[in-house]
Coordinates of N, CA and C in Angstrom, one line a residue:
M1 N 9.3 7.9 0.1 CA 8.7 8.2 1.4 C 9.3 7.1 2.4
A2 N 10.1 7.6 3.4 CA 10.7 6.7 4.3 C 9.9 6.4 5.6
Y3 N 8.9 7.3 5.9 CA 8.1 7.1 7.1 C 8.9 6.9 8.3
G4 N 9.8 7.9 8.6 CA 10.6 7.9 9.8 C 9.8 8.3 11.0
V5 N 9.5 9.6 11.1 CA 8.7 10.2 12.2 C 7.4 9.5 12.2
F6 N 6.7 9.4 11.1 CA 5.4 8.9 11.0 C 5.2 7.5 11.6
A7 N 6.3 6.7 11.5 CA 6.2 5.3 12.0 C 5.7 5.3 13.5
E8 N 6.2 6.2 14.3 CA 5.9 6.2 15.7 C 4.4 6.4 15.9
F9 N 3.8 7.2 15.1 CA 2.4 7.5 15.3 C 1.4 6.8 14.3
Y10 N 1.9 6.0 13.4 CA 1.2 5.5 12.3 C -0.1 4.7 12.7
D11 N 0.1 3.8 13.7 CA -1.0 3.0 14.1 C -2.1 3.8 14.8
G12 N -1.7 4.8 15.6 CA -2.6 5.6 16.3 C -3.4 6.5 15.3
L13 N -2.8 6.9 14.2 CA -3.5 7.8 13.3 C -4.3 7.0 12.2
T14 N -4.1 5.7 12.2 CA -4.9 4.9 11.2 C -5.8 3.8 11.9
R15 N -6.3 4.2 13.1 CA -7.2 3.3 13.8 C -8.5 3.0 13.0
N16 N -8.8 3.9 12.1 CA -10.0 3.7 11.3 C -9.8 2.5 10.2
V17 N -8.6 2.1 10.0 CA -8.3 1.0 9.0 C -8.6 -0.3 9.7
D18 N -9.5 -1.1 9.1 CA -9.9 -2.4 9.6 C -9.1 -3.5 8.9
Y19 N -8.0 -3.8 9.6 CA -7.1 -4.8 8.9 C -7.7 -6.2 8.9
K20 N -8.5 -6.5 9.8 CA -9.2 -7.8 9.8 C -10.1 -7.9 8.6
E21 N -10.8 -6.8 8.3 CA -11.7 -6.7 7.1 C -10.8 -6.9 5.8
K22 N -9.7 -6.2 5.8 CA -8.8 -6.2 4.6 C -8.3 -7.6 4.4
A23 N -7.9 -8.3 5.5 CA -7.4 -9.7 5.3 C -8.5 -10.6 4.9
D24 N -9.7 -10.4 5.4 CA -10.8 -11.3 4.9 C -11.2 -11.0 3.5
F25 N -11.1 -9.8 3.1 CA -11.4 -9.4 1.7 C -10.3 -10.0 0.8
L26 N -9.1 -9.9 1.1 CA -8.0 -10.5 0.3 C -8.2 -12.0 0.2
C27 N -8.5 -12.7 1.3 CA -8.7 -14.1 1.3 C -9.9 -14.5 0.4
E28 N -10.9 -13.7 0.4 CA -12.1 -13.9 -0.4 C -11.7 -13.8 -1.9
I29 N -10.9 -12.9 -2.2 CA -10.4 -12.7 -3.6 C -9.7 -14.0 -4.0
F30 N -8.8 -14.5 -3.1 CA -8.0 -15.7 -3.5 C -9.0 -16.8 -3.7
K31 N -10.1 -16.9 -2.9 CA -11.1 -18.0 -3.0 C -11.8 -17.9 -4.3
R32 N -12.2 -16.6 -4.7 CA -13.0 -16.4 -5.9 C -12.3 -16.8 -7.1
F33 N -11.0 -16.7 -7.1 CA -10.2 -17.1 -8.3 C -9.5 -18.4 -8.2
G34 N -9.9 -19.2 -7.1 CA -9.4 -20.5 -6.9 C -7.9 -20.5 -6.8
H35 N -7.4 -19.5 -6.0 CA -6.0 -19.3 -5.9 C -5.5 -19.7 -4.5
D36 N -4.5 -20.6 -4.5 CA -3.8 -20.9 -3.2 C -2.8 -19.9 -3.0
P37 N -2.8 -19.1 -2.0 CA -1.9 -18.0 -1.8 C -0.4 -18.4 -1.7
G38 N -0.2 -19.6 -1.2 CA 1.2 -20.1 -1.1 C 2.1 -19.1 -0.4
V39 N 3.3 -18.9 -1.0 CA 4.3 -17.9 -0.4 C 3.8 -16.5 -0.8
T40 N 3.5 -15.7 0.2 CA 2.8 -14.4 -0.1 C 3.7 -13.3 0.5
L41 N 3.9 -12.3 -0.4 CA 4.6 -11.1 0.0 C 3.6 -9.9 0.3
D42 N 3.7 -9.4 1.5 CA 3.0 -8.1 1.8 C 4.0 -7.0 1.5
L43 N 3.8 -6.4 0.3 CA 4.7 -5.4 -0.2 C 4.3 -4.0 0.4
A44 N 5.3 -3.3 0.9 CA 5.1 -2.0 1.6 C 4.2 -2.3 2.8
C45 N 4.7 -3.3 3.7 CA 3.9 -3.8 4.8 C 3.7 -2.9 5.9
G46 N 4.5 -1.8 6.0 CA 4.3 -0.8 7.1 C 4.6 -1.4 8.4
T47 N 3.7 -1.2 9.4 CA 3.9 -1.7 10.7 C 3.4 -3.1 10.9
G48 N 3.1 -3.8 9.8 CA 2.8 -5.3 9.8 C 1.4 -5.7 10.2
S49 N 0.5 -4.8 10.3 CA -0.9 -5.1 10.8 C -1.5 -6.1 9.9
L50 N -1.4 -5.9 8.5 CA -2.1 -6.8 7.6 C -1.4 -8.1 7.6
A51 N 0.0 -8.1 7.6 CA 0.7 -9.4 7.6 C 0.3 -10.3 8.8
V52 N 0.1 -9.6 10.0 CA -0.3 -10.4 11.2 C -1.6 -11.0 10.9
E53 N -2.6 -10.2 10.4 CA -3.9 -10.8 10.2 C -3.9 -11.9 9.1
L54 N -3.1 -11.8 8.1 CA -3.0 -12.8 7.1 C -2.4 -14.1 7.7
K55 N -1.4 -13.9 8.5 CA -0.7 -15.0 9.2 C -1.7 -15.8 10.1
K56 N -2.5 -15.0 10.8 CA -3.6 -15.6 11.6 C -4.5 -16.5 10.8
R57 N -4.7 -16.2 9.6 CA -5.6 -16.9 8.7 C -4.9 -18.0 7.9
G58 N -3.7 -18.3 8.3 CA -3.0 -19.4 7.8 C -2.2 -19.2 6.5
V59 N -2.0 -17.9 6.1 CA -1.3 -17.5 4.9 C 0.2 -17.5 5.3
D60 N 1.0 -18.1 4.4 CA 2.5 -18.1 4.6 C 3.0 -16.8 4.1
V61 N 3.0 -15.7 4.9 CA 3.3 -14.4 4.5 C 4.6 -13.9 5.1
F62 N 5.3 -13.0 4.3 CA 6.4 -12.2 4.8 C 6.2 -10.8 4.3
G63 N 6.9 -9.9 4.9 CA 6.7 -8.5 4.6 C 7.9 -7.8 4.2
A64 N 7.8 -6.8 3.3 CA 8.9 -5.9 2.9 C 8.5 -4.5 2.9
D65 N 9.4 -3.6 3.4 CA 9.1 -2.2 3.5 C 10.5 -1.5 3.5
M66 N 10.5 -0.2 3.0 CA 11.7 0.5 2.9 C 12.1 1.2 4.2
S67 N 11.1 1.3 5.2 CA 11.3 2.1 6.4 C 11.7 1.2 7.5
A68 N 12.9 1.4 8.0 CA 13.4 0.6 9.1 C 12.6 0.8 10.4
E69 N 12.1 2.1 10.5 CA 11.3 2.4 11.7 C 9.9 1.6 11.6
M70 N 9.3 1.5 10.5 CA 8.1 0.8 10.3 C 8.3 -0.7 10.6
L71 N 9.4 -1.2 10.1 CA 9.7 -2.7 10.3 C 10.0 -3.0 11.7
T72 N 10.6 -2.1 12.5 CA 10.7 -2.3 13.9 C 9.4 -2.5 14.6
Q73 N 8.4 -1.6 14.2 CA 7.1 -1.8 14.7 C 6.4 -3.1 14.3
A74 N 6.7 -3.5 13.1 CA 6.1 -4.8 12.5 C 6.7 -6.0 13.3
Q75 N 8.0 -6.0 13.5 CA 8.6 -7.1 14.2 C 8.0 -7.2 15.6
Q76 N 7.9 -6.1 16.3 CA 7.3 -6.1 17.6 C 5.9 -6.6 17.7
K77 N 5.1 -6.2 16.6 CA 3.7 -6.6 16.6 C 3.6 -8.1 16.4
A78 N 4.5 -8.7 15.5 CA 4.5 -10.1 15.3 C 4.9 -10.9 16.6
Y79 N 5.9 -10.3 17.3 CA 6.3 -10.9 18.6 C 5.2 -10.9 19.6
E80 N 4.4 -9.8 19.7 CA 3.4 -9.7 20.6 C 2.2 -10.7 20.3
N81 N 2.1 -11.0 19.0 CA 1.0 -12.0 18.6 C 1.6 -13.4 18.5
D82 N 2.8 -13.6 19.0 CA 3.4 -14.9 19.0 C 3.4 -15.6 17.6
L83 N 3.8 -14.8 16.6 CA 3.8 -15.2 15.2 C 5.2 -15.1 14.6
E84 N 5.5 -16.0 13.8 CA 6.8 -16.0 13.1 C 6.6 -15.4 11.7
I85 N 7.0 -14.2 11.5 CA 6.9 -13.5 10.2 C 8.2 -12.8 9.9
M86 N 8.7 -13.1 8.7 CA 10.0 -12.5 8.3 C 9.7 -11.1 7.7
F87 N 10.4 -10.1 8.1 CA 10.3 -8.8 7.5 C 11.6 -8.4 7.0
I88 N 11.6 -7.8 5.8 CA 12.9 -7.4 5.1 C 12.8 -6.0 4.7
R89 N 13.9 -5.3 4.7 CA 13.9 -3.9 4.2 C 14.3 -3.9 2.8
Q90 N 13.3 -3.5 2.0 CA 13.4 -3.4 0.5 C 12.6 -2.3 -0.1
K91 N 13.1 -1.7 -1.1 CA 12.3 -0.7 -1.9 C 11.5 -1.5 -2.9
M92 N 10.2 -1.0 -3.1 CA 9.4 -1.7 -4.1 C 10.0 -1.7 -5.5
Q93 N 10.6 -0.6 -5.9 CA 11.1 -0.4 -7.3 C 12.4 -1.1 -7.5
S94 N 13.0 -1.6 -6.5 CA 14.3 -2.4 -6.6 C 14.2 -3.7 -5.8
L95 N 13.1 -4.3 -5.8 CA 12.9 -5.5 -5.0 C 13.8 -6.6 -5.3
E96 N 14.4 -7.2 -4.3 CA 15.3 -8.3 -4.4 C 14.9 -9.4 -3.4
L97 N 14.4 -10.5 -3.9 CA 14.0 -11.6 -3.0 C 14.9 -12.8 -3.1
F98 N 14.7 -13.7 -2.1 CA 15.5 -14.9 -2.1 C 14.9 -16.1 -2.9
G99 N 13.7 -15.9 -3.4 CA 13.1 -17.0 -4.2 C 11.8 -16.5 -4.8
E100 N 11.0 -17.4 -5.3 CA 9.8 -17.1 -6.0 C 8.6 -16.9 -5.0
I101 N 7.6 -16.1 -5.4 CA 6.4 -15.9 -4.6 C 5.2 -16.3 -5.4
D102 N 4.2 -16.7 -4.7 CA 2.9 -17.1 -5.4 C 1.9 -16.0 -5.4
T103 N 2.0 -15.1 -4.4 CA 1.1 -14.1 -4.3 C 1.8 -12.8 -3.8
C104 N 1.3 -11.7 -4.2 CA 1.8 -10.4 -3.6 C 0.6 -9.5 -3.4
V105 N 0.5 -8.9 -2.2 CA -0.5 -7.9 -1.9 C 0.2 -6.6 -1.5
C106 N -0.4 -5.5 -1.9 CA 0.1 -4.2 -1.6 C -1.1 -3.3 -1.4
T107 N -1.3 -2.8 -0.2 CA -2.5 -2.1 0.2 C -2.2 -0.7 0.7
L108 N -3.3 0.0 1.0 CA -3.3 1.4 1.5 C -2.6 2.3 0.5
D109 N -2.9 2.2 -0.8 CA -2.3 3.0 -1.8 C -0.8 3.2 -1.8
S110 N -0.1 2.2 -1.3 CA 1.4 2.3 -1.2 C 2.0 2.5 -2.6
L111 N 1.5 1.9 -3.7 CA 2.1 2.1 -5.0 C 1.9 3.6 -5.4
S112 N 0.9 4.3 -4.9 CA 0.7 5.7 -5.3 C 1.8 6.6 -4.7
H113 N 2.6 6.0 -3.8 CA 3.7 6.8 -3.2 C 5.0 6.8 -4.1
L114 N 5.0 5.9 -5.0 CA 6.2 5.9 -5.9 C 6.3 7.1 -6.7
K115 N 7.5 7.5 -7.1 CA 7.7 8.8 -7.7 C 7.5 8.7 -9.2
G116 N 6.2 8.7 -9.6 CA 5.8 8.7 -11.0 C 5.7 7.4 -11.7
E117 N 5.3 7.5 -12.9 CA 5.0 6.3 -13.7 C 6.2 5.3 -13.9
A118 N 7.4 5.9 -14.0 CA 8.6 5.1 -14.3 C 8.9 4.2 -13.1
E119 N 8.7 4.7 -11.8 CA 8.9 3.9 -10.6 C 7.8 2.9 -10.5
L120 N 6.6 3.3 -10.8 CA 5.5 2.3 -10.7 C 5.7 1.1 -11.6
K121 N 6.2 1.4 -12.8 CA 6.5 0.4 -13.8 C 7.6 -0.6 -13.3
K122 N 8.6 0.0 -12.7 CA 9.7 -0.8 -12.1 C 9.2 -1.7 -11.0
A123 N 8.4 -1.2 -10.1 CA 7.9 -2.0 -9.0 C 7.1 -3.1 -9.5
I124 N 6.2 -2.9 -10.4 CA 5.3 -4.0 -10.9 C 6.2 -5.0 -11.7
E125 N 7.2 -4.6 -12.4 CA 8.1 -5.5 -13.1 C 8.9 -6.3 -12.1
R126 N 9.2 -5.8 -10.9 CA 10.0 -6.6 -9.9 C 9.1 -7.6 -9.3
V127 N 7.8 -7.3 -9.1 CA 6.9 -8.3 -8.6 C 6.7 -9.4 -9.6
A128 N 6.6 -9.0 -10.8 CA 6.4 -10.0 -11.9 C 7.6 -10.9 -12.0
Y129 N 8.8 -10.4 -11.8 CA 10.1 -11.1 -11.9 C 10.1 -12.3 -11.0
Y130 N 9.6 -12.1 -9.7 CA 9.7 -13.1 -8.7 C 8.5 -13.9 -8.6
M131 N 7.4 -13.6 -9.3 CA 6.2 -14.3 -9.2 C 6.1 -15.5 -10.1
T132 N 5.6 -16.6 -9.6 CA 5.4 -17.8 -10.4 C 4.2 -17.6 -11.4
G133 N 4.3 -18.4 -12.5 CA 3.2 -18.3 -13.4 C 1.9 -18.7 -12.8
G134 N 0.8 -17.9 -13.0 CA -0.5 -18.2 -12.4 C -0.6 -17.5 -11.0
G135 N 0.5 -16.8 -10.6 CA 0.5 -16.1 -9.3 C -0.5 -14.9 -9.3
L136 N -0.9 -14.5 -8.2 CA -1.8 -13.4 -8.1 C -1.2 -12.2 -7.4
F137 N -1.4 -11.0 -8.0 CA -1.0 -9.7 -7.5 C -2.2 -8.9 -7.2
V138 N -2.5 -8.6 -6.0 CA -3.6 -7.8 -5.6 C -3.2 -6.5 -4.9
F139 N -3.6 -5.4 -5.4 CA -3.1 -4.1 -4.8 C -4.2 -3.1 -5.0
D140 N -4.0 -2.0 -4.2 CA -4.9 -0.9 -4.4 C -4.2 0.4 -4.7
V141 N -4.8 1.4 -5.3 CA -4.2 2.6 -5.7 C -5.3 3.7 -5.5
N142 N -4.8 4.9 -5.3 CA -5.7 6.1 -5.3 C -6.2 6.4 -6.7
T143 N -7.4 7.0 -6.8 CA -7.9 7.4 -8.1 C -7.7 8.8 -8.3
P144 N -7.7 9.2 -9.6 CA -7.6 10.7 -9.9 C -8.7 11.5 -9.2
Y145 N -9.9 10.9 -9.1 CA -11.0 11.6 -8.4 C -10.6 11.9 -6.9
K146 N -10.0 11.0 -6.2 CA -9.6 11.3 -4.9 C -8.6 12.4 -4.8
H147 N -7.6 12.4 -5.7 CA -6.6 13.4 -5.7 C -7.2 14.8 -6.0
K148 N -8.1 14.8 -6.9 CA -8.7 16.1 -7.3 C -9.7 16.7 -6.4
E149 N -10.6 15.8 -5.9 CA -11.8 16.2 -5.2 C -11.7 16.0 -3.7
I150 N -10.9 15.1 -3.2 CA -10.9 14.8 -1.8 C -9.6 15.3 -1.1
L151 N -8.5 14.9 -1.6 CA -7.2 15.5 -1.1 C -7.0 16.9 -1.6
G152 N -7.0 17.1 -2.9 CA -6.9 18.4 -3.5 C -5.9 19.3 -2.8
N153 N -6.4 20.6 -2.5 CA -5.6 21.6 -1.8 C -6.1 21.7 -0.4
N154 N -6.5 20.7 0.2 CA -7.2 20.7 1.5 C -6.2 20.5 2.6
T155 N -6.6 20.9 3.8 CA -5.8 20.7 5.0 C -6.7 19.9 6.0
F156 N -6.1 18.9 6.7 CA -6.7 18.1 7.7 C -6.0 18.2 9.0
V157 N -6.7 18.1 10.1 CA -6.1 18.1 11.4 C -6.5 16.9 12.2
Y158 N -5.6 16.2 12.8 CA -5.9 15.1 13.7 C -5.3 15.4 15.1
D159 N -6.1 15.1 16.1 CA -5.7 15.4 17.5 C -5.9 14.1 18.3
T160 N -4.8 13.5 18.7 CA -4.9 12.3 19.5 C -4.2 12.5 20.8
D161 N -4.2 11.5 21.7 CA -3.5 11.7 23.0 C -2.0 11.7 22.7
E162 N -1.5 11.0 21.6 CA -0.1 10.9 21.4 C 0.5 12.1 20.5
V163 N -0.3 12.7 19.7 CA 0.2 13.6 18.7 C -0.9 14.5 18.2
Y164 N -0.5 15.8 17.8 CA -1.4 16.7 17.1 C -0.8 16.8 15.7
L165 N -1.6 16.5 14.7 CA -1.1 16.4 13.3 C -1.8 17.4 12.4
V166 N -1.0 18.2 11.7 CA -1.5 19.0 10.6 C -1.1 18.5 9.3
W167 N -2.0 18.1 8.4 CA -1.8 17.5 7.1 C -2.2 18.5 6.0
Q168 N -1.3 19.0 5.3 CA -1.6 20.0 4.2 C -1.3 19.4 2.8
N169 N -2.2 19.6 1.9 CA -2.1 19.0 0.5 C -1.9 20.1 -0.5
T170 N -1.2 19.9 -1.5 CA -1.1 20.7 -2.7 C -1.2 19.9 -3.9
F171 N -2.3 20.1 -4.7 CA -2.6 19.3 -5.9 C -1.9 19.9 -7.1
R172 N -1.3 19.0 -7.9 CA -0.7 19.4 -9.2 C -1.5 18.8 -10.3
E173 N -2.1 19.6 -11.2 CA -2.9 19.1 -12.2 C -2.2 18.3 -13.3
S174 N -0.9 18.7 -13.6 CA -0.2 18.2 -14.7 C 0.0 16.7 -14.7
D175 N 0.2 16.1 -13.4 CA 0.4 14.7 -13.3 C -0.6 14.1 -12.2
C176 N -1.6 14.9 -11.9 CA -2.6 14.4 -10.9 C -2.0 13.9 -9.6
S177 N -0.9 14.6 -9.2 CA -0.3 14.3 -7.9 C -0.6 15.2 -6.8
V178 N -0.4 14.8 -5.6 CA -0.6 15.6 -4.4 C 0.6 15.6 -3.6
K179 N 1.1 16.8 -3.3 CA 2.2 16.9 -2.3 C 1.6 17.0 -0.9
I180 N 2.0 16.1 -0.1 CA 1.5 16.0 1.3 C 2.5 16.4 2.3
E181 N 2.2 17.4 3.1 CA 3.2 17.9 4.1 C 2.5 17.6 5.5
L182 N 3.3 16.9 6.3 CA 2.8 16.5 7.6 C 3.6 17.2 8.7
D183 N 3.0 17.8 9.6 CA 3.6 18.5 10.8 C 3.1 17.8 12.1
F184 N 4.0 17.1 12.8 CA 3.7 16.4 14.0 C 4.0 17.2 15.2
F185 N 3.1 17.4 16.1 CA 3.4 18.1 17.4 C 3.2 17.1 18.5
E186 N 4.3 16.7 19.1 CA 4.2 15.7 20.2 C 4.3 16.3 21.5
P187 N 3.4 16.1 22.5 CA 3.5 16.6 23.8 C 4.6 16.0 24.6
V188 N 5.6 16.8 25.0 CA 6.7 16.3 25.8 C 7.0 17.3 26.9
G189 N 6.9 16.8 28.1 CA 7.3 17.6 29.3 C 6.6 19.0 29.3
G190 N 5.3 19.0 29.0 CA 4.5 20.2 29.1 C 4.6 21.1 27.9
K191 N 5.3 20.7 26.9 CA 5.4 21.5 25.7 C 5.3 20.6 24.4
Y192 N 5.2 21.2 23.3 CA 5.1 20.4 22.0 C 6.4 20.4 21.3
V193 N 6.8 19.2 20.8 CA 8.0 19.1 20.0 C 7.5 18.8 18.5
R194 N 8.0 19.6 17.6 CA 7.6 19.5 16.2 C 8.5 18.7 15.3
D195 N 8.0 17.8 14.5 CA 8.7 17.1 13.5 C 7.9 17.2 12.2
S196 N 8.5 17.1 11.1 CA 7.8 17.2 9.8 C 8.3 16.2 8.8
E197 N 7.4 15.8 7.9 CA 7.7 14.9 6.8 C 6.9 15.4 5.6
S198 N 7.4 15.1 4.4 CA 6.6 15.5 3.2 C 6.9 14.4 2.1
F199 N 5.9 14.2 1.3 CA 6.0 13.3 0.2 C 5.0 13.6 -0.9
R200 N 5.0 12.9 -2.0 CA 4.1 13.2 -3.1 C 3.4 11.9 -3.5
E201 N 2.1 11.9 -3.7 CA 1.4 10.7 -4.2 C 0.9 11.0 -5.6
F202 N 0.9 9.9 -6.4 CA 0.5 10.0 -7.8 C -0.8 9.1 -8.0
A203 N -1.6 9.6 -8.9 CA -2.8 8.8 -9.3 C -2.8 8.7 -10.8
Y204 N -3.3 7.5 -11.3 CA -3.3 7.2 -12.7 C -4.7 6.7 -13.1
P205 N -5.0 7.0 -14.4 CA -6.3 6.3 -14.9 C -6.0 4.8 -14.9
F206 N -7.1 4.1 -14.7 CA -7.0 2.6 -14.7 C -6.3 2.1 -16.0
E207 N -6.7 2.7 -17.1 CA -6.1 2.3 -18.4 C -4.6 2.3 -18.4
K208 N -4.0 3.3 -17.8 CA -2.5 3.4 -17.7 C -2.0 2.2 -16.8
I209 N -2.6 2.0 -15.7 CA -2.2 0.9 -14.8 C -2.3 -0.4 -15.5
N210 N -3.4 -0.6 -16.2 CA -3.6 -1.9 -16.9 C -2.6 -2.1 -18.0
Q211 N -2.2 -1.0 -18.7 CA -1.2 -1.1 -19.7 C 0.2 -1.5 -19.1
I212 N 0.5 -1.0 -17.9 CA 1.8 -1.4 -17.3 C 1.7 -2.8 -16.8
L213 N 0.6 -3.2 -16.3 CA 0.4 -4.6 -15.9 C 0.6 -5.6 -17.1
D214 N 0.0 -5.3 -18.2 CA 0.1 -6.1 -19.4 C 1.6 -6.2 -19.8
G215 N 2.2 -5.1 -19.8 CA 3.6 -5.0 -20.3 C 4.5 -5.8 -19.4
A216 N 4.2 -6.0 -18.1 CA 5.0 -6.7 -17.1 C 4.6 -8.2 -17.1
G217 N 3.6 -8.6 -17.9 CA 3.2 -10.0 -18.0 C 2.1 -10.4 -17.1
F218 N 1.2 -9.4 -16.7 CA 0.1 -9.7 -15.9 C -1.2 -9.6 -16.7
E219 N -2.2 -10.3 -16.4 CA -3.6 -10.2 -16.9 C -4.5 -9.7 -15.8
T220 N -5.1 -8.6 -16.0 CA -6.1 -8.1 -15.0 C -7.3 -8.9 -15.0
L221 N -7.6 -9.4 -13.8 CA -8.8 -10.3 -13.6 C -10.0 -9.5 -13.1
A222 N -9.8 -8.5 -12.3 CA -10.9 -7.8 -11.7 C -10.5 -6.4 -11.1
V223 N -11.4 -5.5 -11.1 CA -11.2 -4.2 -10.5 C -12.4 -3.9 -9.6
Y224 N -12.1 -3.6 -8.4 CA -13.1 -3.4 -7.4 C -13.1 -1.9 -6.8
D225 N -14.2 -1.5 -6.2 CA -14.3 -0.3 -5.5 C -13.8 -0.5 -4.1
D226 N -12.5 -0.2 -3.9 CA -11.9 -0.3 -2.5 C -12.0 -1.8 -2.0
T227 N -12.4 -1.9 -0.7 CA -12.6 -3.2 -0.1 C -14.0 -3.7 -0.2
S228 N -14.5 -3.7 -1.4 CA -15.8 -4.2 -1.7 C -15.7 -5.0 -3.0
F229 N -16.8 -5.7 -3.4 CA -16.8 -6.4 -4.7 C -17.7 -5.6 -5.6
N230 N -17.9 -4.3 -5.3 CA -18.7 -3.5 -6.2 C -17.8 -3.0 -7.4
E231 N -18.4 -2.7 -8.5 CA -17.7 -2.1 -9.6 C -17.3 -0.7 -9.3
P232 N -16.2 -0.2 -9.7 CA -15.8 1.2 -9.5 C -16.8 2.2 -10.1
S233 N -16.9 3.3 -9.5 CA -17.8 4.4 -10.0 C -16.9 5.6 -10.2
K234 N -17.5 6.7 -10.7 CA -16.8 7.9 -11.0 C -16.3 8.6 -9.7
T235 N -16.9 8.2 -8.6 CA -16.5 8.8 -7.3 C -15.8 7.8 -6.4
S236 N -15.3 6.7 -7.0 CA -14.5 5.8 -6.2 C -13.2 6.5 -5.8
Q237 N -12.8 6.3 -4.6 CA -11.5 7.0 -4.1 C -10.3 6.1 -4.2
R238 N -10.6 4.7 -4.2 CA -9.5 3.8 -4.3 C -10.0 2.6 -5.1
L239 N -9.1 2.1 -5.9 CA -9.3 0.9 -6.7 C -8.5 -0.3 -6.1
T240 N -9.1 -1.5 -6.0 CA -8.4 -2.7 -5.8 C -8.4 -3.5 -7.0
I241 N -7.2 -3.9 -7.4 CA -7.0 -4.6 -8.7 C -6.4 -5.9 -8.4
A242 N -7.0 -7.0 -9.1 CA -6.4 -8.3 -9.0 C -5.9 -8.7 -10.3
A243 N -4.6 -9.1 -10.4 CA -4.0 -9.5 -11.7 C -3.3 -10.8 -11.6
R244 N -3.4 -11.6 -12.6 CA -2.7 -12.9 -12.6 C -1.4 -12.8 -13.5
R245 N -0.4 -13.4 -12.9 CA 0.9 -13.5 -13.7 C 0.7 -14.6 -14.8
K246 N 0.9 -14.1 -16.0 CA 0.8 -15.1 -17.1 C 1.9 -16.1 -17.1
N247 N 1.6 -17.3 -17.6 CA 2.7 -18.2 -17.8 C 3.5 -17.8 -19.0
D248 N 4.8 -18.3 -19.1 CA 5.7 -17.8 -20.1 C 5.1 -18.1 -21.5
N249 N 4.4 -19.2 -21.7 CA 3.8 -19.5 -23.0 C 2.6 -18.7 -23.4
E250 N 2.1 -17.9 -22.4 CA 1.0 -17.0 -22.7 C 1.4 -15.6 -23.1
R251 N 2.7 -15.3 -22.9 CA 3.1 -13.9 -23.1 C 3.4 -13.7 -24.6
D252 N 3.2 -12.5 -25.0 CA 3.5 -12.1 -26.4 C 5.0 -12.3 -26.8

């Protein structure tokens, strides 16, 4: 998913996302586990809203995303907030950094956008490769319940001053994935100009994610119901997982 057309309208269509709350939530996770975030990677940082909020809280954060259009928005946002944040164009599953990181955060189900279990495994392994022993990886993912019962085969419509969006889903039972097709209608000169994007999101049982984490050298510390410290339920739509990078002498 490159988020080309979507980048222009992303912030307007995600006004319901409280990035201040997310940044506070992440900082509280760091605190609960006695973790100094140190050098922090905001993986799949999008338009940089979370990175900006973390930077405001004193976190030494940089961002990575595969979408040049998203990164342009992120750089502009950092400039407008008078913040120095480095943004790099990288794919999660082939991440290449300049040095080690102490923390990685990856939010808004970005890992669910990877093309199946093999790519998810590669992305987690790349994070592990660059993370110091004892480092913290905090990320969220969609749940199978959300894919089956909420996204499913449903259609959603969003109407803003900037764009009219039709969002159509097609659920696939075999791998609990949802094909998402987005049609953007932008008002230009008294008429609408249409652009389209499509991608597929995958959901996995927690047991499978935990297995991948363990294989990459992570120990799962906690699993939460989205941006709360509640335990997940059968109707949780998103899981937030905190995992610690094992030291070399702890690995099998």
